[in-house]
Coordinates of N, CA, C and O in Angstrom, one line a residue:
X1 N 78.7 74.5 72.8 CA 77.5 75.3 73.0 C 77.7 76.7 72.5 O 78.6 77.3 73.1
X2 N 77.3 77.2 71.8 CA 77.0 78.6 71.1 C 76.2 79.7 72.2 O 75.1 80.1 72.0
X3 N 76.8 80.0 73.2 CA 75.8 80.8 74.3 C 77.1 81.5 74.2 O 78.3 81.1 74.1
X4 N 76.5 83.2 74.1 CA 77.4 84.0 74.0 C 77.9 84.1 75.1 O 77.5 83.5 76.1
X5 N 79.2 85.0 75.2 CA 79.8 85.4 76.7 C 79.5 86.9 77.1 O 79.7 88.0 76.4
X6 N 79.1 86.7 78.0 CA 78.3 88.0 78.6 C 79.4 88.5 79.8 O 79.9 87.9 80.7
X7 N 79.8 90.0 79.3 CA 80.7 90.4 80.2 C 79.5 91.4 81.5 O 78.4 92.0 81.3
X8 N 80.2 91.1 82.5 CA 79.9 91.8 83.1 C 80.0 92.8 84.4 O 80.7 92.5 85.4
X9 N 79.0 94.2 84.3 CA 80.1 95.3 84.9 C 79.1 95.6 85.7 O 77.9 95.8 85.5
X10 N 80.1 95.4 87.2 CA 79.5 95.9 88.5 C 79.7 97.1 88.9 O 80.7 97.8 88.8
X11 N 78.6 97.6 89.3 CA 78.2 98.9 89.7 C 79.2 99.3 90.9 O 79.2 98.9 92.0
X12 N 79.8 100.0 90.3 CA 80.6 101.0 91.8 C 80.2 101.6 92.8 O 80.8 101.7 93.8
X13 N 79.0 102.2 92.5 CA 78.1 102.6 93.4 C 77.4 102.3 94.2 O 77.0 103.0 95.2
X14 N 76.9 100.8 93.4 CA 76.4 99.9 94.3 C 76.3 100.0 95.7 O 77.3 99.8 96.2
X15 N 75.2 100.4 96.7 CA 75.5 100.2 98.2 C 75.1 98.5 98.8 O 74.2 97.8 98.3
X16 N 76.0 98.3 99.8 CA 75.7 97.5 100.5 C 74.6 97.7 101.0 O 73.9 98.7 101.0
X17 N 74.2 96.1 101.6 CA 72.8 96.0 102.5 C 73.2 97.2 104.0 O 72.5 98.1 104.6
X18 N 74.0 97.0 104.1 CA 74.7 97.7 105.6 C 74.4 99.6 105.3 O 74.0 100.4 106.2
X19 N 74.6 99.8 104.5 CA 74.7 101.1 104.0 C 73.3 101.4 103.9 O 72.8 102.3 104.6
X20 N 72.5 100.9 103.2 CA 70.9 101.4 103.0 C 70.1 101.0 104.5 O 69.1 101.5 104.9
X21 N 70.6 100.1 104.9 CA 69.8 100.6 106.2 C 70.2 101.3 107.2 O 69.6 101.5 108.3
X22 N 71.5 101.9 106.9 CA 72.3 102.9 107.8 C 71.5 104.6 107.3 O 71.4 105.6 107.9
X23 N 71.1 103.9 105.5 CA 70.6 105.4 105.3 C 69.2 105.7 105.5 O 68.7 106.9 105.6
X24 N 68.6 104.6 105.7 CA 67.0 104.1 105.7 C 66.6 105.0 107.4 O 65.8 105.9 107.6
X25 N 67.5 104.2 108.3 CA 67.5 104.9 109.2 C 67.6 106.6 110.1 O 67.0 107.3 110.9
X26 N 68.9 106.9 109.2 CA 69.0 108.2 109.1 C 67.5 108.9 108.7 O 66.8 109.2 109.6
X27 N 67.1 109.0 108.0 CA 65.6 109.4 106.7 C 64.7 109.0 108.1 O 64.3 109.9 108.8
X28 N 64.6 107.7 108.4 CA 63.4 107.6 109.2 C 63.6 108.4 110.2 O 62.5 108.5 110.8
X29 N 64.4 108.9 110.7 CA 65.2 109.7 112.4 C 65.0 111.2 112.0 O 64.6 112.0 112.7
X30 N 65.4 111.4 110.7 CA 65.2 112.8 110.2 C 63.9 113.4 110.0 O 63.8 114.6 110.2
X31 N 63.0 112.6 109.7 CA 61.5 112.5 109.2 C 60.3 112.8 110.5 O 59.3 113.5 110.5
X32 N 60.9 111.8 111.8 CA 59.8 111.4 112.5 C 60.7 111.7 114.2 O 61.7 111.1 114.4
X33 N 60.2 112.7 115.0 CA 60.7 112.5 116.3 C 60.2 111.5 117.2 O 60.5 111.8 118.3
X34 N 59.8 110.7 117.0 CA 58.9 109.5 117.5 C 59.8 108.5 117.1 O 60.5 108.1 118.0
X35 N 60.0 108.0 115.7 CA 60.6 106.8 115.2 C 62.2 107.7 115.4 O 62.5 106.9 116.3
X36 N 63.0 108.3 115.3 CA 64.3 108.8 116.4 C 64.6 108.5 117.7 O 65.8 108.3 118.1
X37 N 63.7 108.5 118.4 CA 63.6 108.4 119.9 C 63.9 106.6 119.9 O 64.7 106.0 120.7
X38 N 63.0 105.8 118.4 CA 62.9 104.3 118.6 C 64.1 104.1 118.2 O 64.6 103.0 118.6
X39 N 64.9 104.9 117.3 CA 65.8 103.8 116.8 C 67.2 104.4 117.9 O 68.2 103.7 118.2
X40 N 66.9 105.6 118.4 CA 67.8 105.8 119.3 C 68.2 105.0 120.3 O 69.4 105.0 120.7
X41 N 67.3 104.3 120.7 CA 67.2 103.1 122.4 C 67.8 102.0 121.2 O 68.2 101.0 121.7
X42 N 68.0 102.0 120.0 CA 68.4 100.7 119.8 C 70.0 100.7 119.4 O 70.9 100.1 119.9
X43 N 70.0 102.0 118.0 CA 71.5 102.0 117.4 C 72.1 103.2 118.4 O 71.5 104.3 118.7
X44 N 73.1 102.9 118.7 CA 74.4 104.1 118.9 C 74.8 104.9 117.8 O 74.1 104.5 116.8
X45 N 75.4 105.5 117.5 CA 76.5 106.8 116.7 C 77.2 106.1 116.4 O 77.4 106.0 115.2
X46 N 78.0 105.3 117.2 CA 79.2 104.5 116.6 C 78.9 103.1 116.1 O 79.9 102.5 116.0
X47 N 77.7 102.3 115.8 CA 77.4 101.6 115.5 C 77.2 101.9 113.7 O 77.2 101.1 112.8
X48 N 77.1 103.1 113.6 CA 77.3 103.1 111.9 C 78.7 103.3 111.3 O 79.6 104.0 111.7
X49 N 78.7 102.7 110.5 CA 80.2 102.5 109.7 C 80.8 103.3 109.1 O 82.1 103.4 109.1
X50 N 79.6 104.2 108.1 CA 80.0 105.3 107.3 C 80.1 106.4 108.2 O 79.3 106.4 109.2
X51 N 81.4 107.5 108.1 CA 81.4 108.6 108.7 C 80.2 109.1 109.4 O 79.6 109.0 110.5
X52 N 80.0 110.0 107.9 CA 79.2 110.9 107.3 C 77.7 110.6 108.1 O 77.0 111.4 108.7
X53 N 77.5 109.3 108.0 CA 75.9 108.7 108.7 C 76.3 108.5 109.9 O 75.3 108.3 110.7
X54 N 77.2 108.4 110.4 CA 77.5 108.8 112.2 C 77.3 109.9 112.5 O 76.7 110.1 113.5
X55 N 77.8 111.1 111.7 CA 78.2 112.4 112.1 C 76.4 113.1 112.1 O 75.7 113.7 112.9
X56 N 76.2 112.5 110.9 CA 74.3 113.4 110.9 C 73.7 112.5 112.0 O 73.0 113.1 112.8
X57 N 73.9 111.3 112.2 CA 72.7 110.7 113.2 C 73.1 111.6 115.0 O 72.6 111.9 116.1
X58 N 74.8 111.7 114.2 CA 74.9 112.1 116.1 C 74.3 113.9 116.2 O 74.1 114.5 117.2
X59 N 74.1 114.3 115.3 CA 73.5 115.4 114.8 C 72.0 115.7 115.4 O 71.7 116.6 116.1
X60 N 71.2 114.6 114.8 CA 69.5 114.2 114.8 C 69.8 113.7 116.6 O 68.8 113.2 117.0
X61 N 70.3 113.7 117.0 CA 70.4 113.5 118.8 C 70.0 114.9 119.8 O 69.6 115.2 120.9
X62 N 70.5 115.6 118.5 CA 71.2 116.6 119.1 C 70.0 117.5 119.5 O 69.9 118.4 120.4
X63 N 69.0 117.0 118.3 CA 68.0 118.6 118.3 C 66.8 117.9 118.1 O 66.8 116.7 117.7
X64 N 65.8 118.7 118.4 CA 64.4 118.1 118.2 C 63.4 118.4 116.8 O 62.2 118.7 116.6
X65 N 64.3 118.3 116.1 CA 63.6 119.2 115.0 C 63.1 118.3 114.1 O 62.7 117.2 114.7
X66 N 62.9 118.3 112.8 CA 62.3 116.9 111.7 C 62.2 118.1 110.6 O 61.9 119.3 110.7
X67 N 62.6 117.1 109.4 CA 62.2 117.5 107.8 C 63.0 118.7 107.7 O 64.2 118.8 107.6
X68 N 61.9 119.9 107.5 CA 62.5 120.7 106.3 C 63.3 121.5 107.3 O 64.5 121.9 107.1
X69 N 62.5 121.9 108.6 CA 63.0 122.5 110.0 C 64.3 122.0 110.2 O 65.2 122.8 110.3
X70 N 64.6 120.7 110.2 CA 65.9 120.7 110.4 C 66.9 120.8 109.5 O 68.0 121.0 109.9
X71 N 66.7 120.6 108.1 CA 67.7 120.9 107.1 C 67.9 122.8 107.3 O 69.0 123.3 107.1
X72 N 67.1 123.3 107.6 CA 67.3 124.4 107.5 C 68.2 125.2 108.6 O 68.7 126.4 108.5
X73 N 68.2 124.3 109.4 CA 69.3 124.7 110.2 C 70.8 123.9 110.4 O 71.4 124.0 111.5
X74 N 71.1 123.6 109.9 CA 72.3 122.5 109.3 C 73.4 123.7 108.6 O 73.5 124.3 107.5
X75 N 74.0 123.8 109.8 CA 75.4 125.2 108.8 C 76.1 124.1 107.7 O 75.7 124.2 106.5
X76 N 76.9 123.2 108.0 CA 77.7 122.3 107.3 C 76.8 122.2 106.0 O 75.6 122.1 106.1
X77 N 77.6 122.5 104.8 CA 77.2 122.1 103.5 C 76.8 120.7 103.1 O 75.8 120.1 102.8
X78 N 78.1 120.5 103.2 CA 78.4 118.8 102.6 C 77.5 118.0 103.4 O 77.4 116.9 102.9
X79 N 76.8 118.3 104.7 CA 76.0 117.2 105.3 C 74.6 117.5 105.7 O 73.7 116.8 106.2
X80 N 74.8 118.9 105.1 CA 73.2 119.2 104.7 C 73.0 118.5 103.4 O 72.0 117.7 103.4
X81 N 73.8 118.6 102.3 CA 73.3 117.8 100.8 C 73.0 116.5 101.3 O 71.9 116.0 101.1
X82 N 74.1 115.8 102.0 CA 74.0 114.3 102.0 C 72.6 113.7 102.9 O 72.0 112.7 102.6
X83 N 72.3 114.6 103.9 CA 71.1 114.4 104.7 C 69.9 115.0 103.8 O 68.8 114.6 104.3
X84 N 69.8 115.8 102.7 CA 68.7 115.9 101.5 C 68.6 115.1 100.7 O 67.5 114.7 100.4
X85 N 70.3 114.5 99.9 CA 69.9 113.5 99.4 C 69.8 111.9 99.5 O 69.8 111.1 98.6
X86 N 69.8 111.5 101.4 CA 69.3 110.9 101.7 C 67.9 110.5 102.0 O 67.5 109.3 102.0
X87 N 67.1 111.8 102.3 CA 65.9 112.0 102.2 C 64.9 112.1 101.0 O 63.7 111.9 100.9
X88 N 65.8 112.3 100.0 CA 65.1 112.2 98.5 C 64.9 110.7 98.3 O 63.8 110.1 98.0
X89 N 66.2 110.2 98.5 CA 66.4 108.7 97.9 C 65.7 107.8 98.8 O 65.2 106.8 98.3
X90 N 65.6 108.1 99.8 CA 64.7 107.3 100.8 C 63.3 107.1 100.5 O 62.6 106.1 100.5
X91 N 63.0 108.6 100.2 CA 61.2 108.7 100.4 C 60.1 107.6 99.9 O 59.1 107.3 100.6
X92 N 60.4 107.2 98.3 CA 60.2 106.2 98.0 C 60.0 105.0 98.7 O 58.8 104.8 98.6
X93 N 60.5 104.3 99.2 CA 61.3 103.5 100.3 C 60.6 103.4 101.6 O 60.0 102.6 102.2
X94 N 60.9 104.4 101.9 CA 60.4 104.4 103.4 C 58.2 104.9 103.6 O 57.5 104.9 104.6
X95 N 57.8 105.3 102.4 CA 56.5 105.6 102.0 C 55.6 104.0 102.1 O 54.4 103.8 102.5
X96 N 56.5 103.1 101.4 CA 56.0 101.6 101.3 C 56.5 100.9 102.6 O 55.9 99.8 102.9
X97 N 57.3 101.3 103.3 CA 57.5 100.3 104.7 C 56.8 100.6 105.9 O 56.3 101.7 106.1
X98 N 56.7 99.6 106.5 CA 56.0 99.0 108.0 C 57.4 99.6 109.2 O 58.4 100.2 109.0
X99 N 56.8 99.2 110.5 CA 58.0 99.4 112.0 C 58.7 98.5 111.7 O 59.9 98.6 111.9
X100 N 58.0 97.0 111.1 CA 59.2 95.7 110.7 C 60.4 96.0 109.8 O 61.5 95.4 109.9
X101 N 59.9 97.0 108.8 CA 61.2 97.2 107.9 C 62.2 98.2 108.6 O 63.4 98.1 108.3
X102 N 61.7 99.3 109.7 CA 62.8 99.9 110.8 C 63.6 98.7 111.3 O 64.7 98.4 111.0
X103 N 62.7 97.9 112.3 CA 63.6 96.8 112.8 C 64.2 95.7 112.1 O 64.9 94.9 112.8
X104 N 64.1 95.6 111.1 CA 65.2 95.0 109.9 C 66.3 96.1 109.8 O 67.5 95.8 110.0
X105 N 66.0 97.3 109.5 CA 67.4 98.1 109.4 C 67.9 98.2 110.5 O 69.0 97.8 110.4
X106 N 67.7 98.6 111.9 CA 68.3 98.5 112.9 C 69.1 97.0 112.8 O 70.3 97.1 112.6
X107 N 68.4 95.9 112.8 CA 69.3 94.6 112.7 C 70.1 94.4 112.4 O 71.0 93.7 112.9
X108 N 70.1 95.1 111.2 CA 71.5 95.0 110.4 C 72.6 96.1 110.5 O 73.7 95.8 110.3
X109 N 72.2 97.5 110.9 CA 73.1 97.7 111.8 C 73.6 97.7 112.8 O 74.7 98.1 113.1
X110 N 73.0 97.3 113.4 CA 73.5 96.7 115.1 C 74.5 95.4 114.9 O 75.6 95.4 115.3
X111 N 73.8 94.4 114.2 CA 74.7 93.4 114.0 C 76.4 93.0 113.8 O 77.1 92.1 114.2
X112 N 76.5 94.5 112.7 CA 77.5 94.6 112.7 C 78.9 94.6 113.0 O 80.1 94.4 112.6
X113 N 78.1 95.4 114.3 CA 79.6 95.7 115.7 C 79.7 94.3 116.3 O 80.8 93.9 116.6
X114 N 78.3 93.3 116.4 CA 78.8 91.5 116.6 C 79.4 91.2 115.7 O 80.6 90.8 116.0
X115 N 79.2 91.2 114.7 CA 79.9 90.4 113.3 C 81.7 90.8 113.4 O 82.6 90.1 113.6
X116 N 81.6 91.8 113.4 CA 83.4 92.4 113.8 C 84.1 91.8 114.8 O 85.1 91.2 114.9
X117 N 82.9 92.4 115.9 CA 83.7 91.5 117.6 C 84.2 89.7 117.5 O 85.1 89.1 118.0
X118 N 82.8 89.2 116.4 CA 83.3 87.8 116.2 C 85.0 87.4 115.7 O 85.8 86.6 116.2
X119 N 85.2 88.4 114.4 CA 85.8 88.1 113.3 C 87.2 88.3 114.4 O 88.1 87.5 114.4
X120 N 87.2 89.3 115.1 CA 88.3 90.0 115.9 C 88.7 88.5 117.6 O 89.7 88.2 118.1
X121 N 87.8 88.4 117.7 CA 88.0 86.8 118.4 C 88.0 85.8 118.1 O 88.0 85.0 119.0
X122 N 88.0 85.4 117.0 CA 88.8 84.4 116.0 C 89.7 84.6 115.7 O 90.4 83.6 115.4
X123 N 90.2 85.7 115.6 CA 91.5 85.6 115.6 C 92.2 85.6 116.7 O 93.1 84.8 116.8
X124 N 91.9 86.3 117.6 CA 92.8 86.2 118.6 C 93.1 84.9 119.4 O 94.1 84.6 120.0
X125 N 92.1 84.3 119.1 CA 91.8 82.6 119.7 C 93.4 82.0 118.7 O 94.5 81.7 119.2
X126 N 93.0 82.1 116.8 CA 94.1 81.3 116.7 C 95.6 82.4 117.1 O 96.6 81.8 116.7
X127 N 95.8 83.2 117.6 CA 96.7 83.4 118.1 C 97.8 82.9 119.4 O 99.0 82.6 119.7
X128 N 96.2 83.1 120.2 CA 96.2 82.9 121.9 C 96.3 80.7 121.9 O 96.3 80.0 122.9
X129 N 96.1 80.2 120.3 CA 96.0 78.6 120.3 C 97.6 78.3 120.1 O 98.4 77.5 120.6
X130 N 98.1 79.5 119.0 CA 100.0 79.3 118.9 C 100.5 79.3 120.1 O 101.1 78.3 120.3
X131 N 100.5 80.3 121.3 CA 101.2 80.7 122.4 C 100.9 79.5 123.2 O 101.7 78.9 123.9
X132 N 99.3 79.0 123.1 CA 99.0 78.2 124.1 C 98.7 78.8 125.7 O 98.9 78.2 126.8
X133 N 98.2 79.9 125.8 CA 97.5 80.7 126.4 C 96.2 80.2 126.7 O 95.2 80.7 126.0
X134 N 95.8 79.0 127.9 CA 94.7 78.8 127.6 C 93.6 79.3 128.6 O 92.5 78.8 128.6
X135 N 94.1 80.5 129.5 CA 93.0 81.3 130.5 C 92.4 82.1 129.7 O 91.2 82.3 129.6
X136 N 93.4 82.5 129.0 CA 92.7 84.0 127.9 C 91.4 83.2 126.7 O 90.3 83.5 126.4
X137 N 92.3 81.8 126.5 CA 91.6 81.4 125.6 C 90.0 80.8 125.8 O 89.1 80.6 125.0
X138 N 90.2 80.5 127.2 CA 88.6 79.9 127.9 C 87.7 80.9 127.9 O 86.6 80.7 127.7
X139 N 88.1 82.2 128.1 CA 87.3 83.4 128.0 C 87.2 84.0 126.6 O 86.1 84.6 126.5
X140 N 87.7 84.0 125.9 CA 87.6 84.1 124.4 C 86.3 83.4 123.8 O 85.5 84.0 123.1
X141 N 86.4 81.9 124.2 CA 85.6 81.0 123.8 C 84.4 81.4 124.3 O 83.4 81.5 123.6
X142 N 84.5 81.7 125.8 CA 82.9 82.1 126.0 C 82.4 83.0 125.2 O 81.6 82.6 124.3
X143 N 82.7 84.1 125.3 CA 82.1 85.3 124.4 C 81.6 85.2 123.3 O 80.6 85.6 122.7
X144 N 82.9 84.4 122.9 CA 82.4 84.0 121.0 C 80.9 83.4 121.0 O 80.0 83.7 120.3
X145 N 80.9 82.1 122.1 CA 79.8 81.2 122.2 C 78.6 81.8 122.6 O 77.5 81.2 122.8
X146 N 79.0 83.2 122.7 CA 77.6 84.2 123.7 C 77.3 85.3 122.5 O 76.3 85.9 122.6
X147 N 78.0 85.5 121.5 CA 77.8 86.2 120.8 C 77.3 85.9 119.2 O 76.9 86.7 118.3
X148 N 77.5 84.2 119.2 CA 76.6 83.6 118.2 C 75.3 83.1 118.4 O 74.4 83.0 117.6
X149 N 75.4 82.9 119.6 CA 73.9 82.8 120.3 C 73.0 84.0 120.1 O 71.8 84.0 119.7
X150 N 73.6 84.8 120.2 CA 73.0 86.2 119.9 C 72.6 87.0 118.6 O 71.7 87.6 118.4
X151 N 73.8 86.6 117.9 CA 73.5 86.8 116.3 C 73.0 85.6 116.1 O 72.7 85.3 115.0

C-alpha cells in the first residue's frame, strides 16, 4: 500500500481532562460568588492536583471578592498572572456552558482522590494477599467495593 507515513508530534502542552476542569473551575469561583460558594460544598483545596490551582482556589476561600476586584488585590505575581491567564483562557469556555458543565468539572475533579484511593488499595490488597493478612484484607475489600460503587 502506498499510504504515506505520517509522523506524529504530541503536544507538550497539551492539558489533561483533569487540569481544564481544575482550571474551568478556578475561572468559574473567580468570576461568580454564588457559583464559589457551589463548587466550594463540593471540591476541597486538596482535591486539586496542580499546586498552583490549590494555592489560588484556597485563595478564592479566602475573600469575597470576584473578577477584576480580586486580581487587584493578589500581592503574589506568579499567581496573579496564572489566575489572569486562567481567566482569559476560560472566558470563551465558560460564556458557552450550562451548571451541568460546572458539575462535569467538579466530577472530574473530585473523582480523582477515588481513582487514587482505588489504585492505592489494589495494591495494598496484592500485598496484604503475599503475607496472607486476611483481616486487613476483608476491610480492604470492603472499601474498594464501596468506592467503585461510587465511582
Amino acid at each position: 500500500y502506498n499510504i504515506p507515513k505520517k509522523k506524529f508530534h504530541f503536544d507538550k502542552n497539551k492539558k489533561s481532562k483533569l487540569q481544564i476542569a481544575e482550571e474551568c473551575l478556578i475561572a468559574i469561583s473567580a468570576n461568580s460568588l454564588e457559583s464559589r460558594q457551589y463548587v466550594q460544598n463540593v471540591v476541597k483545596t486538596e482535591d486539586f492536583t496542580v499546586q498552583h490551582h490549590s494555592e489560588i482556589f484556597s485563595l478564592l476561600l479566602g475573600t469575597q471578592l470576584e473578577g477584576n476586584s480580586l486580581l487587584e488585590t493578589i500581592q503574589d505575581g506568579s499567581m496573579k498572572s496564572l489566575l489572569c491567564q486562567l481567566l482569559v483562557e476560560s472566558n470563551d469556555l465558560l460564556v458557552s456552558k450550562n451548571a451541568q458543565f460546572v458539575d462535569d468539572c467538579i466530577k472530574v475533579v473530585s473523582s480523582q482522590k477515588t481513582a487514587q484511593r482505588i489504585l492505592e488499595i489494589k495494591e495494598k490488597i496484592k500485598q496484604l494477599e503475599e503475607v496472607g493478612d486476611q483481616e486487613q484484607l476483608g476491610g480492604l475489600l470492603v472499601e474498594l467495593q464501596q468506592l467503585n460503587k461510587k465511582g
